[in-house]
Amino acid sequence: MRRIAGYMTTLLLGAGCFICLAQTLLYGQTDTGKDTCILQTEALPDETGESEFLFTLWGESKNIPITVPNLNRAADASLITVSGNSDLVMSGSRILDSGDTKSCLIDEKVSMKLYGSTAICGEKLMIGSREYEVAGILYGDSGTVLVQADQDTKAVLDRASLRISDEENVQETIRRFSSSTGLQGIRIPLHLYGILTRGLLRILISLTLFLLLFRIFVKIRAYGSIKSIFLLLILVLLSAGACIWILDLDIRIPREMLPSKWSDFEFWSDLLKQKTEEISLLWTTEKSTPELHYFMNFLKSVLSGLGAALLGTLFLNRVKIKNLCGLAAMTVFFLLLSFSFAVFYVPDGSALVQERVFWLFFPLCFWLKYLDATVHSIL
C-alpha cells in the first residue's frame, strides 16, 4: 500500500510540474511587440495625413460608467478610444472600422455584467449621453469597452500602435515613422516581457538537464578507462545537441544591436543607455489595459516557471527508472498527458503543438535518469 501511495505521489508531483511548465509556455507565448509596437506619444499634430505606415492612435480613460437603460444595468469600464485599425490595439471577434463611430466592442466581463451573455451583437448601450451598438466581443476579461474617435471625442490619444514587420529595424522604422507623420514618442518595450520569460524558462530547463547530466558524468569519470572517456564524449555531444534542439535556441544577434559600421565606437554606450531607459520605462510608466495584460502574463509565466522548478526538483529526486519498461511507461504517460493537455485543457491547443519543450523535456529527463541508473552495467 505504501509503495502504491509513493508511486501516486511521484506521479502527482510530475503532473503538477508538467502543468506549471505548460502554463509557463502559454503565458510566455503572448506576442509582445512581435508585429506591433506601442509608442507613448508626446504632442500630437493637428493632422497626420496619409502615411506609408499602418498605425493607430489611441488612449484610455478609467472607470467610465456604461449603462443599458432598458435593462436597468450599469458597469464601470476602461474606455479605449482609437483612431484607426482597432485590431492593432486589442483583438476581438471583429475589427471596428475607423469610420464606425456609432458602434463599440466590449469584452466578456462587461458583456456578462450588462447582459448576462456574450451573444450580444446588435444590443444597445450608453456611454455617457451617447448611444452605441455592440458590434463584437473583445478577447479578454479586463472590463474594457472600445470605440472609434470622432470630432467630439475629448479623450487624450497618448498611445500609437505601429505595425512593424520582422524584416524591419525597429528603431529605424520608428524614426522614419516620426519623421513622416510628425508623431513624436517613446517606444514602450513590451517585447522585453517575452524575452525575459523565454530566457527564464530556458535557464531553468538547462539547469535541470545539466544537473542530471552531471551525475552521469561523475559516475563515468570514476572508471577512467578509454571506453568510459569515449562514452563521456559521445554523451556530451548528444546531450548538447538534444538540449539546443529541444529548447529551439535561436542563437543570433538582433539587427538593432549591431552597429552600421564597426568604427562607430559610441554605438555600444548609446545602446546601453537606450536599453536602460527602456527597462526603466517598462516598469515605471502607467500601464494601459493592453499593456497590463502583457505584464500580468509575464508575472504568471514567471510564477509558473518557479513552480515548475520546485515541483520538478521534488519529482526528479523521487522518480526511479531502472529498466526499459519503466522508461517506456513514464515516457508514454507524459506524452499522453501532453496530448490531453493540448487537446482538452488549452483553449487553443495549437499554441503548444510546435513547442518541443512541451513534448520532449520529460522524455529526455527520463532517459537521463535511466542512464544514471544503468551506467554501471553499460561500462
PDB file of C-alpha atoms in Angstrom, residues 162-356:
ATOM      1  CA  LEU A 162       2.614  50.782 -35.109  1.00  0.00           C
ATOM      2  CA  ARG A 163       2.818  47.622 -37.239  1.00  0.00           C
ATOM      3  CA  ILE A 164       6.418  46.597 -37.918  1.00  0.00           C
ATOM      4  CA  SER A 165       7.450  43.532 -39.931  1.00  0.00           C
ATOM      5  CA  ASP A 166      10.186  41.132 -38.808  1.00  0.00           C
ATOM      6  CA  GLU A 167      12.444  42.285 -41.634  1.00  0.00           C
ATOM      7  CA  GLU A 168      12.498  45.914 -40.487  1.00  0.00           C
ATOM      8  CA  ASN A 169      14.839  47.533 -37.984  1.00  0.00           C
ATOM      9  CA  VAL A 170      12.563  48.704 -35.164  1.00  0.00           C
ATOM     10  CA  GLN A 171      14.418  51.863 -34.161  1.00  0.00           C
ATOM     11  CA  GLU A 172      14.972  52.950 -37.754  1.00  0.00           C
ATOM     12  CA  THR A 173      11.302  52.326 -38.580  1.00  0.00           C
ATOM     13  CA  ILE A 174      10.193  54.408 -35.587  1.00  0.00           C
ATOM     14  CA  ARG A 175      12.467  57.240 -36.683  1.00  0.00           C
ATOM     15  CA  ARG A 176      11.035  57.164 -40.202  1.00  0.00           C
ATOM     16  CA  PHE A 177       7.513  56.970 -38.777  1.00  0.00           C
ATOM     17  CA  SER A 178       8.058  60.044 -36.585  1.00  0.00           C
ATOM     18  CA  SER A 179       9.580  61.967 -39.480  1.00  0.00           C
ATOM     19  CA  SER A 180       6.731  61.012 -41.824  1.00  0.00           C
ATOM     20  CA  THR A 181       3.772  61.654 -39.501  1.00  0.00           C
ATOM     21  CA  GLY A 182       5.094  64.243 -37.072  1.00  0.00           C
ATOM     22  CA  LEU A 183       4.200  61.937 -34.177  1.00  0.00           C
ATOM     23  CA  GLN A 184       6.893  62.020 -31.519  1.00  0.00           C
ATOM     24  CA  GLY A 185       7.078  59.380 -28.822  1.00  0.00           C
ATOM     25  CA  ILE A 186       8.995  56.719 -26.945  1.00  0.00           C
ATOM     26  CA  ARG A 187       8.654  53.005 -27.591  1.00  0.00           C
ATOM     27  CA  ILE A 188       7.174  51.049 -24.695  1.00  0.00           C
ATOM     28  CA  PRO A 189       9.369  47.921 -24.793  1.00  0.00           C
ATOM     29  CA  LEU A 190       6.704  45.245 -24.265  1.00  0.00           C
ATOM     30  CA  HIS A 191       8.887  42.780 -26.180  1.00  0.00           C
ATOM     31  CA  LEU A 192      11.157  42.606 -23.116  1.00  0.00           C
ATOM     32  CA  TYR A 193       8.446  40.642 -21.276  1.00  0.00           C
ATOM     33  CA  GLY A 194       8.695  37.881 -23.874  1.00  0.00           C
ATOM     34  CA  ILE A 195      12.493  37.923 -23.828  1.00  0.00           C
ATOM     35  CA  LEU A 196      12.593  37.663 -20.024  1.00  0.00           C
ATOM     36  CA  THR A 197      10.065  34.815 -19.813  1.00  0.00           C
ATOM     37  CA  ARG A 198      11.721  32.798 -22.578  1.00  0.00           C
ATOM     38  CA  GLY A 199      15.134  33.412 -21.021  1.00  0.00           C
ATOM     39  CA  LEU A 200      13.997  32.313 -17.548  1.00  0.00           C
ATOM     40  CA  LEU A 201      12.355  29.165 -18.909  1.00  0.00           C
ATOM     41  CA  ARG A 202      15.433  28.144 -20.856  1.00  0.00           C
ATOM     42  CA  ILE A 203      17.718  28.800 -17.881  1.00  0.00           C
ATOM     43  CA  LEU A 204      15.593  26.603 -15.599  1.00  0.00           C
ATOM     44  CA  ILE A 205      15.390  23.785 -18.150  1.00  0.00           C
ATOM     45  CA  SER A 206      19.101  23.973 -18.986  1.00  0.00           C
ATOM     46  CA  LEU A 207      19.989  23.882 -15.277  1.00  0.00           C
ATOM     47  CA  THR A 208      17.778  20.825 -14.734  1.00  0.00           C
ATOM     48  CA  LEU A 209      19.335  18.941 -17.634  1.00  0.00           C
ATOM     49  CA  PHE A 210      22.835  19.972 -16.562  1.00  0.00           C
ATOM     50  CA  LEU A 211      22.328  18.585 -13.048  1.00  0.00           C
ATOM     51  CA  LEU A 212      21.042  15.283 -14.450  1.00  0.00           C
ATOM     52  CA  LEU A 213      23.986  15.054 -16.829  1.00  0.00           C
ATOM     53  CA  PHE A 214      26.484  15.981 -14.139  1.00  0.00           C
ATOM     54  CA  ARG A 215      25.541  12.960 -12.032  1.00  0.00           C
ATOM     55  CA  ILE A 216      26.142  10.703 -15.040  1.00  0.00           C
ATOM     56  CA  PHE A 217      29.490  12.359 -15.846  1.00  0.00           C
ATOM     57  CA  VAL A 218      30.732  11.838 -12.287  1.00  0.00           C
ATOM     58  CA  LYS A 219      29.949   8.108 -12.453  1.00  0.00           C
ATOM     59  CA  ILE A 220      31.583   7.684 -15.881  1.00  0.00           C
ATOM     60  CA  ARG A 221      34.749   9.561 -14.894  1.00  0.00           C
ATOM     61  CA  ALA A 222      35.222   7.268 -11.909  1.00  0.00           C
ATOM     62  CA  TYR A 223      36.130   4.409 -14.259  1.00  0.00           C
ATOM     63  CA  GLY A 224      38.958   6.272 -16.037  1.00  0.00           C
ATOM     64  CA  SER A 225      39.070   3.792 -18.952  1.00  0.00           C
ATOM     65  CA  ILE A 226      39.207   4.611 -22.653  1.00  0.00           C
ATOM     66  CA  LYS A 227      35.730   3.180 -23.058  1.00  0.00           C
ATOM     67  CA  SER A 228      34.347   5.480 -20.357  1.00  0.00           C
ATOM     68  CA  ILE A 229      36.085   8.568 -21.825  1.00  0.00           C
ATOM     69  CA  PHE A 230      34.732   7.748 -25.279  1.00  0.00           C
ATOM     70  CA  LEU A 231      31.245   7.268 -23.848  1.00  0.00           C
ATOM     71  CA  LEU A 232      31.580  10.563 -21.981  1.00  0.00           C
ATOM     72  CA  LEU A 233      32.470  12.467 -25.166  1.00  0.00           C
ATOM     73  CA  ILE A 234      29.561  10.929 -27.076  1.00  0.00           C
ATOM     74  CA  LEU A 235      27.178  11.731 -24.223  1.00  0.00           C
ATOM     75  CA  VAL A 236      28.355  15.354 -24.065  1.00  0.00           C
ATOM     76  CA  LEU A 237      27.873  15.890 -27.809  1.00  0.00           C
ATOM     77  CA  LEU A 238      24.486  14.167 -27.954  1.00  0.00           C
ATOM     78  CA  SER A 239      23.230  15.946 -24.835  1.00  0.00           C
ATOM     79  CA  ALA A 240      24.327  19.370 -26.068  1.00  0.00           C
ATOM     80  CA  GLY A 241      22.671  18.762 -29.441  1.00  0.00           C
ATOM     81  CA  ALA A 242      19.464  17.498 -27.804  1.00  0.00           C
ATOM     82  CA  CYS A 243      19.289  20.483 -25.460  1.00  0.00           C
ATOM     83  CA  ILE A 244      19.785  23.009 -28.281  1.00  0.00           C
ATOM     84  CA  TRP A 245      17.177  21.267 -30.428  1.00  0.00           C
ATOM     85  CA  ILE A 246      14.572  20.823 -27.694  1.00  0.00           C
ATOM     86  CA  LEU A 247      14.971  24.379 -26.405  1.00  0.00           C
ATOM     87  CA  ASP A 248      14.756  25.633 -30.001  1.00  0.00           C
ATOM     88  CA  LEU A 249      17.555  28.113 -29.346  1.00  0.00           C
ATOM     89  CA  ASP A 250      17.815  30.885 -31.929  1.00  0.00           C
ATOM     90  CA  ILE A 251      21.422  31.977 -31.496  1.00  0.00           C
ATOM     91  CA  ARG A 252      21.636  35.246 -33.385  1.00  0.00           C
ATOM     92  CA  ILE A 253      22.175  38.910 -32.580  1.00  0.00           C
ATOM     93  CA  PRO A 254      19.220  41.250 -33.332  1.00  0.00           C
ATOM     94  CA  ARG A 255      19.874  43.826 -36.041  1.00  0.00           C
ATOM     95  CA  GLU A 256      19.270  46.722 -33.681  1.00  0.00           C
ATOM     96  CA  MET A 257      22.200  45.525 -31.522  1.00  0.00           C
ATOM     97  CA  LEU A 258      24.696  45.684 -34.394  1.00  0.00           C
ATOM     98  CA  PRO A 259      26.342  48.981 -35.440  1.00  0.00           C
ATOM     99  CA  SER A 260      26.057  50.103 -39.048  1.00  0.00           C
ATOM    100  CA  LYS A 261      29.858  50.278 -39.105  1.00  0.00           C
ATOM    101  CA  TRP A 262      32.371  48.798 -36.650  1.00  0.00           C
ATOM    102  CA  SER A 263      34.223  52.100 -36.304  1.00  0.00           C
ATOM    103  CA  ASP A 264      31.159  53.567 -34.541  1.00  0.00           C
ATOM    104  CA  PHE A 265      32.607  53.240 -31.023  1.00  0.00           C
ATOM    105  CA  GLU A 266      29.855  55.325 -29.416  1.00  0.00           C
ATOM    106  CA  PHE A 267      27.231  52.822 -30.572  1.00  0.00           C
ATOM    107  CA  TRP A 268      27.664  50.469 -27.591  1.00  0.00           C
ATOM    108  CA  SER A 269      27.413  53.195 -24.942  1.00  0.00           C
ATOM    109  CA  ASP A 270      24.343  54.622 -26.687  1.00  0.00           C
ATOM    110  CA  LEU A 271      22.811  51.134 -26.897  1.00  0.00           C
ATOM    111  CA  LEU A 272      23.389  50.523 -23.171  1.00  0.00           C
ATOM    112  CA  LYS A 273      21.799  53.879 -22.327  1.00  0.00           C
ATOM    113  CA  GLN A 274      18.835  53.110 -24.594  1.00  0.00           C
ATOM    114  CA  LYS A 275      18.205  49.662 -23.068  1.00  0.00           C
ATOM    115  CA  THR A 276      18.478  51.083 -19.544  1.00  0.00           C
ATOM    116  CA  GLU A 277      15.885  53.725 -20.390  1.00  0.00           C
ATOM    117  CA  GLU A 278      13.625  51.092 -21.964  1.00  0.00           C
ATOM    118  CA  ILE A 279      13.691  48.886 -18.863  1.00  0.00           C
ATOM    119  CA  SER A 280      13.046  51.887 -16.629  1.00  0.00           C
ATOM    120  CA  LEU A 281      10.131  52.976 -18.820  1.00  0.00           C
ATOM    121  CA  LEU A 282       8.707  49.449 -18.852  1.00  0.00           C
ATOM    122  CA  TRP A 283       8.394  49.347 -15.061  1.00  0.00           C
ATOM    123  CA  THR A 284       7.627  52.993 -14.217  1.00  0.00           C
ATOM    124  CA  THR A 285       5.124  54.053 -16.900  1.00  0.00           C
ATOM    125  CA  GLU A 286       1.425  53.947 -16.076  1.00  0.00           C
ATOM    126  CA  LYS A 287       0.118  50.847 -17.808  1.00  0.00           C
ATOM    127  CA  SER A 288      -2.928  50.836 -20.045  1.00  0.00           C
ATOM    128  CA  THR A 289      -5.224  47.784 -20.188  1.00  0.00           C
ATOM    129  CA  PRO A 290      -3.408  46.143 -23.179  1.00  0.00           C
ATOM    130  CA  GLU A 291      -0.033  46.771 -21.527  1.00  0.00           C
ATOM    131  CA  LEU A 292      -1.282  45.473 -18.173  1.00  0.00           C
ATOM    132  CA  HIS A 293      -2.416  42.295 -19.945  1.00  0.00           C
ATOM    133  CA  TYR A 294       1.145  41.670 -21.139  1.00  0.00           C
ATOM    134  CA  PHE A 295       2.536  42.477 -17.683  1.00  0.00           C
ATOM    135  CA  MET A 296       0.166  40.065 -15.907  1.00  0.00           C
ATOM    136  CA  ASN A 297       1.004  37.287 -18.388  1.00  0.00           C
ATOM    137  CA  PHE A 298       4.674  37.926 -17.667  1.00  0.00           C
ATOM    138  CA  LEU A 299       4.122  37.577 -13.915  1.00  0.00           C
ATOM    139  CA  LYS A 300       2.020  34.422 -14.373  1.00  0.00           C
ATOM    140  CA  SER A 301       4.709  32.918 -16.597  1.00  0.00           C
ATOM    141  CA  VAL A 302       7.462  33.667 -14.067  1.00  0.00           C
ATOM    142  CA  LEU A 303       5.470  32.257 -11.134  1.00  0.00           C
ATOM    143  CA  SER A 304       4.522  29.157 -13.138  1.00  0.00           C
ATOM    144  CA  GLY A 305       8.169  28.659 -14.090  1.00  0.00           C
ATOM    145  CA  LEU A 306       9.285  28.851 -10.457  1.00  0.00           C
ATOM    146  CA  GLY A 307       6.521  26.411  -9.514  1.00  0.00           C
ATOM    147  CA  ALA A 308       7.679  24.020 -12.243  1.00  0.00           C
ATOM    148  CA  ALA A 309      11.259  24.250 -10.941  1.00  0.00           C
ATOM    149  CA  LEU A 310      10.203  23.444  -7.362  1.00  0.00           C
ATOM    150  CA  LEU A 311       7.876  20.559  -8.258  1.00  0.00           C
ATOM    151  CA  GLY A 312      10.320  19.277 -10.878  1.00  0.00           C
ATOM    152  CA  THR A 313      13.126  19.085  -8.306  1.00  0.00           C
ATOM    153  CA  LEU A 314      10.944  17.039  -5.944  1.00  0.00           C
ATOM    154  CA  PHE A 315       9.712  14.840  -8.790  1.00  0.00           C
ATOM    155  CA  LEU A 316      13.102  14.035 -10.304  1.00  0.00           C
ATOM    156  CA  ASN A 317      14.545  13.269  -6.875  1.00  0.00           C
ATOM    157  CA  ARG A 318      11.800  10.710  -6.252  1.00  0.00           C
ATOM    158  CA  VAL A 319      11.425   9.059  -9.642  1.00  0.00           C
ATOM    159  CA  LYS A 320      13.483   5.908 -10.220  1.00  0.00           C
ATOM    160  CA  ILE A 321      13.852   4.383 -13.696  1.00  0.00           C
ATOM    161  CA  LYS A 322      15.903   1.197 -13.576  1.00  0.00           C
ATOM    162  CA  ASN A 323      14.781  -0.643 -16.717  1.00  0.00           C
ATOM    163  CA  LEU A 324      13.435  -0.069 -20.211  1.00  0.00           C
ATOM    164  CA  CYS A 325       9.878  -0.964 -19.168  1.00  0.00           C
ATOM    165  CA  GLY A 326       9.875   1.829 -16.596  1.00  0.00           C
ATOM    166  CA  LEU A 327      11.377   4.231 -19.144  1.00  0.00           C
ATOM    167  CA  ALA A 328       8.720   3.364 -21.728  1.00  0.00           C
ATOM    168  CA  ALA A 329       5.863   3.577 -19.197  1.00  0.00           C
ATOM    169  CA  MET A 330       6.862   7.031 -17.910  1.00  0.00           C
ATOM    170  CA  THR A 331       7.503   8.332 -21.424  1.00  0.00           C
ATOM    171  CA  VAL A 332       4.126   7.137 -22.708  1.00  0.00           C
ATOM    172  CA  PHE A 333       2.335   8.542 -19.643  1.00  0.00           C
ATOM    173  CA  PHE A 334       3.750  12.036 -20.108  1.00  0.00           C
ATOM    174  CA  LEU A 335       3.258  12.017 -23.880  1.00  0.00           C
ATOM    175  CA  LEU A 336      -0.402  11.152 -23.295  1.00  0.00           C
ATOM    176  CA  LEU A 337      -0.572  13.880 -20.654  1.00  0.00           C
ATOM    177  CA  SER A 338       0.872  16.371 -23.171  1.00  0.00           C
ATOM    178  CA  PHE A 339      -1.630  15.333 -25.827  1.00  0.00           C
ATOM    179  CA  SER A 340      -4.563  15.536 -23.400  1.00  0.00           C
ATOM    180  CA  PHE A 341      -3.489  18.954 -22.131  1.00  0.00           C
ATOM    181  CA  ALA A 342      -3.115  20.364 -25.653  1.00  0.00           C
ATOM    182  CA  VAL A 343      -6.455  18.971 -26.859  1.00  0.00           C
ATOM    183  CA  PHE A 344      -8.802  19.254 -23.880  1.00  0.00           C
ATOM    184  CA  TYR A 345      -7.426  21.814 -21.433  1.00  0.00           C
ATOM    185  CA  VAL A 346      -5.931  24.611 -23.515  1.00  0.00           C
ATOM    186  CA  PRO A 347      -8.461  26.853 -25.347  1.00  0.00           C
ATOM    187  CA  ASP A 348      -6.125  26.938 -28.340  1.00  0.00           C
ATOM    188  CA  GLY A 349      -4.041  23.773 -28.176  1.00  0.00           C
ATOM    189  CA  SER A 350      -2.199  24.667 -31.378  1.00  0.00           C
ATOM    190  CA  ALA A 351      -0.222  27.218 -29.350  1.00  0.00           C
ATOM    191  CA  LEU A 352       1.712  24.375 -27.718  1.00  0.00           C
ATOM    192  CA  VAL A 353       1.934  21.877 -30.578  1.00  0.00           C
ATOM    193  CA  GLN A 354       5.082  23.490 -32.010  1.00  0.00           C
ATOM    194  CA  GLU A 355       6.836  23.678 -28.626  1.00  0.00           C
ATOM    195  CA  ARG A 356       9.415  20.893 -28.471  1.00  0.00           C
TER     196      ARG A 356
END
